[in-house]
Short mmCIF file of C-alpha atoms in Angstrom, two decimals:
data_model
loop_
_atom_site.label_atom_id
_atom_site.label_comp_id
_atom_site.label_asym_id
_atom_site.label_seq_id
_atom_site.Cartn_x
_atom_site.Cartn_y
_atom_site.Cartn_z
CA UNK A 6 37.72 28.41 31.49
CA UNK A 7 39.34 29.81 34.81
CA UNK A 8 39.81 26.29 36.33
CA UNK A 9 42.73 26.61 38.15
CA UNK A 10 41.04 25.12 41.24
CA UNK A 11 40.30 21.91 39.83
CA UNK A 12 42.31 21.45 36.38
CA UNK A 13 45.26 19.81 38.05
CA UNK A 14 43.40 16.65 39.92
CA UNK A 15 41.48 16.33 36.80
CA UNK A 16 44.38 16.05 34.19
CA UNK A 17 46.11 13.70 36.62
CA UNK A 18 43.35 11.36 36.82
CA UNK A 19 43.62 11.46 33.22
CA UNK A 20 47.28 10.51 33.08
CA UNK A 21 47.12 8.01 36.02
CA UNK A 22 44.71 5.74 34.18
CA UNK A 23 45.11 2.20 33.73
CA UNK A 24 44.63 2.57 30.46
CA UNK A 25 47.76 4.08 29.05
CA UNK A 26 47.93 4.59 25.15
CA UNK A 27 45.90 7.95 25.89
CA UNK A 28 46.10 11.71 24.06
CA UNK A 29 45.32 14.62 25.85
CA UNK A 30 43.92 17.56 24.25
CA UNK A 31 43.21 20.56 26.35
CA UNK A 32 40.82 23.26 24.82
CA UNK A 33 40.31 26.83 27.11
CA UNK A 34 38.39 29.86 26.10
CA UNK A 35 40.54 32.93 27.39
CA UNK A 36 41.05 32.02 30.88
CA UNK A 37 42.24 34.64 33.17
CA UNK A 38 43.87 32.31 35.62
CA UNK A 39 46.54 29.94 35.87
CA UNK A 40 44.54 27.20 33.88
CA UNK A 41 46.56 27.04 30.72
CA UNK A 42 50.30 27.03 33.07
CA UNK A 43 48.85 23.86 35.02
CA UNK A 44 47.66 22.02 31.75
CA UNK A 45 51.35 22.86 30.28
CA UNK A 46 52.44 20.18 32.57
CA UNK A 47 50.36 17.70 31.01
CA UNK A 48 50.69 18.44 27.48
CA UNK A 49 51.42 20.55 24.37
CA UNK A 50 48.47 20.04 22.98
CA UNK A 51 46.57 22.92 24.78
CA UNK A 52 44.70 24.53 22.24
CA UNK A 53 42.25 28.26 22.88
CA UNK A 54 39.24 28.20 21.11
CA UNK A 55 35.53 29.34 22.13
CA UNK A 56 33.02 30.80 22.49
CA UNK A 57 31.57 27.67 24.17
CA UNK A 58 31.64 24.20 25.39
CA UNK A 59 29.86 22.78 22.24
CA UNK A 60 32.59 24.63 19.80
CA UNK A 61 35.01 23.68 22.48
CA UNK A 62 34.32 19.85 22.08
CA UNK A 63 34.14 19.67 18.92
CA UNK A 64 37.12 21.48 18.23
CA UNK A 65 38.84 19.42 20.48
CA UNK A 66 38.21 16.40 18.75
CA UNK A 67 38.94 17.95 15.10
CA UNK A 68 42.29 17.67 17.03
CA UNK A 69 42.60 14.22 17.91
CA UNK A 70 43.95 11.40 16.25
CA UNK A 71 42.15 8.75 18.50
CA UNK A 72 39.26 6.21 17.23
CA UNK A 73 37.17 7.00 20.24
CA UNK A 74 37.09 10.47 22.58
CA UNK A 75 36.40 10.98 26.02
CA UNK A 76 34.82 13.89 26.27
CA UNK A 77 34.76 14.70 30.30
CA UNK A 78 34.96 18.49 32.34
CA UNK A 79 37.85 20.27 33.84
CA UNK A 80 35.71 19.57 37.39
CA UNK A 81 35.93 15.74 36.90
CA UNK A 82 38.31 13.52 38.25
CA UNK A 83 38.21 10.46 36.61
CA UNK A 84 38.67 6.99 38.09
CA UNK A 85 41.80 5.29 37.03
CA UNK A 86 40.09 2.36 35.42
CA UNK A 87 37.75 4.54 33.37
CA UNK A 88 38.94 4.63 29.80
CA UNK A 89 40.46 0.64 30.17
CA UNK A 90 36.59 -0.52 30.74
CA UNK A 91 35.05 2.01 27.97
CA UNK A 92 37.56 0.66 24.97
CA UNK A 93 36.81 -2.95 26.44
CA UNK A 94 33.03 -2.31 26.29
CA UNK A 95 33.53 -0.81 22.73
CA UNK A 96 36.71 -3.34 21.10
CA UNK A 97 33.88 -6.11 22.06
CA UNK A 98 30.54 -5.06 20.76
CA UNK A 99 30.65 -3.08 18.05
CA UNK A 100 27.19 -2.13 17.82
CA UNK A 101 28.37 0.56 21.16
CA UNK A 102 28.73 3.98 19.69
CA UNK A 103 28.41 6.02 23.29
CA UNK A 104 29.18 5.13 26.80
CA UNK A 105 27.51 6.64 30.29
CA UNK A 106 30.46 7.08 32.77
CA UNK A 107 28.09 7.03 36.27
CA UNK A 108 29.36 10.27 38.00
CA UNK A 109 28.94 11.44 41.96
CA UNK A 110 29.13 14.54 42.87
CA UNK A 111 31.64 16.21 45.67
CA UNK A 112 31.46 19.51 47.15
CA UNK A 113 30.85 21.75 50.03
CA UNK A 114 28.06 23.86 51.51
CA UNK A 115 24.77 23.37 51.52
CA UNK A 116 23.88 23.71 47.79
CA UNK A 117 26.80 21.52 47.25
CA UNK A 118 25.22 18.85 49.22
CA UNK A 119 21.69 19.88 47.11
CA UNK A 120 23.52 18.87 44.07
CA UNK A 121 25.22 15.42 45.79
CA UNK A 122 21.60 14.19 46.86
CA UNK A 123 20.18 15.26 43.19
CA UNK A 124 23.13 13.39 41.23
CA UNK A 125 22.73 10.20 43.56
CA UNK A 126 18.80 9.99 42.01
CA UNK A 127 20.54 10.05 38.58
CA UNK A 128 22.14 6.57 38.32
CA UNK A 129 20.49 4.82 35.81
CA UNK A 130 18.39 7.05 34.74
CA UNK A 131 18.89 6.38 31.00
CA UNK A 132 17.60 9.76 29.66
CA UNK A 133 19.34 12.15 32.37
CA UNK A 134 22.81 10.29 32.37
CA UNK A 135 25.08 11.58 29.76
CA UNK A 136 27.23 9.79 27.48
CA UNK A 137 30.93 11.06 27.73
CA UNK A 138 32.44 8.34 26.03
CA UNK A 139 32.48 8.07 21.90
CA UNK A 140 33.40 6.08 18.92
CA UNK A 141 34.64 8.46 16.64
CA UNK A 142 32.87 7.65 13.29
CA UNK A 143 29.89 8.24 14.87
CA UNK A 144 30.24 11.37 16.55
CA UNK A 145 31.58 12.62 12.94
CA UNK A 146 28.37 11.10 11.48
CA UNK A 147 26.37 12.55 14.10
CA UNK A 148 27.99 15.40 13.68
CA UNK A 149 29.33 16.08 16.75
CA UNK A 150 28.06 18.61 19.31
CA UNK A 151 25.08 20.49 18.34
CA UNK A 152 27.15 24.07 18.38
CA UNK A 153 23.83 26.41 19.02
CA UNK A 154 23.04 24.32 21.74
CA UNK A 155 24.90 25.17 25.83
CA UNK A 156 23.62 23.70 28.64
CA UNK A 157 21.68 20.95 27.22
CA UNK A 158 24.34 19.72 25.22
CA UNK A 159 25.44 16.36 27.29
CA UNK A 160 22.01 14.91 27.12
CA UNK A 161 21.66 16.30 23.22
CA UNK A 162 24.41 14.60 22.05
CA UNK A 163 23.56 10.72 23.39
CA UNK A 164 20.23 11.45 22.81
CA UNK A 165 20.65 11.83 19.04
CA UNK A 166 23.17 9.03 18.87
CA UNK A 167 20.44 6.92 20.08
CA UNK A 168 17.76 7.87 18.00
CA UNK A 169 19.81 7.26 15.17
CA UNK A 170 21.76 4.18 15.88
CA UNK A 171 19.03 2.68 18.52
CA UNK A 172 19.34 1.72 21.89
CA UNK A 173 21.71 -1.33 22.03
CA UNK A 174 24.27 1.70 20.68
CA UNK A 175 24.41 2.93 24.54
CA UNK A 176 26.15 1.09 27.28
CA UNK A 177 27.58 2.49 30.27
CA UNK A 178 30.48 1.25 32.61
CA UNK A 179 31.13 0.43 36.03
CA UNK A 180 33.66 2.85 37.14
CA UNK A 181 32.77 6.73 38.22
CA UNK A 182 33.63 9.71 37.81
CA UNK A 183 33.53 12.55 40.72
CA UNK A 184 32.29 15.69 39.68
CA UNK A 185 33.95 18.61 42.05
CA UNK A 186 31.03 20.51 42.16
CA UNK A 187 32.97 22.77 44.67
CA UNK A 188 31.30 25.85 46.93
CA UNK A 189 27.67 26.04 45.11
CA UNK A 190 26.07 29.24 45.46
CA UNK A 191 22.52 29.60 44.43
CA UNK A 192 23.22 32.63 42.95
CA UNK A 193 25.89 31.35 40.33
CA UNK A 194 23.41 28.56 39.86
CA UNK A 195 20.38 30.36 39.11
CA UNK A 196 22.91 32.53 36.43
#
């Protein structure tokens, strides 16, 4: 929603990856900016549905046709060898149902370099690092994103997956993403 600032990086990291046989699905909730125009460029397949990110995600993979999603923010800017080393990791142990993408954190201002310096403490952390990678049949069987649940819902998700399907069903890759945290204020981040 209203990610004008940040959609366009974040789609072409998505289309520049190494890794080319690759669907994008774009799912907004009413934004008031020029969000949906920029995604237009990237594909049709640009979908409005709400009323948040857990109904979002889910609906967006109702959508695809894909045997495994990637399930990342309009903030993130993948890099380019990101999906080519998750469908490796998956095509050759089976037993993988969810893959951690590490992630680093950009931004400016103070609170953005707050959040930079908290992120950094996160790598390899396995219970604060969130899956964003998933094989489809067991996100279906999982059920997907817990819908009642917003905020929590990247650590709910892989968390469930795990408990379920143990740990050897979580590996992570190499490659990071960078989360544009942007200007942080503390006020937006206390809302």
């Amino acid at each position: 929603r209203n990610s004008q600032r940040t959609v366009r990086e974040h789609l072409e990291s998505i289309k520049n990856q190494s890794y080319k046989n690759i669907e994008i699905i774009v799912v907004d909730n009413n934004s008031l900016d020029n969000t949906t125009k920029i995604a237009r460029e990237f594909t049709d397949k640009i979908y409005n549905f709400g009323p948040e990110r857990s109904a979002q995600r889910n609906f967006g993979a109702s959508k695809a046709k894909g045997i495994y999603f990637l399930v990342p923010d309009s903030d993130m800017i993948l890099g380019k060898n990101v999906v080519k080393e998750c469908v490796s990791l998956m095509l050759n142990n089976p037993k993988i149902k969810e893959i951690v993408i590490p992630e680093k954190s950009t931004g400016t201002g103070f609170w953005a370099k707050c959040k930079i310096l908290e992120r950094s403490y996160y790598l390899g952390v396995d219970w604060i690092e969130a899956s964003r990678f998933f094989d489809r049949k067991t996100f279906e069987d999982i059920g997907g994103y817990d819908e009642e649940n917003t905020g929590t819902e990247d650590y709910d998700l892989p968390q469930r997956i795990v408990k379920k399907y143990g740990k050897e069903s979580v590996d992570r890759i190499k490659e990071f993403i960078i989360h544009d945290e942007g200007e942080i204020s503390l006020g937006r981040q206390l809302r």
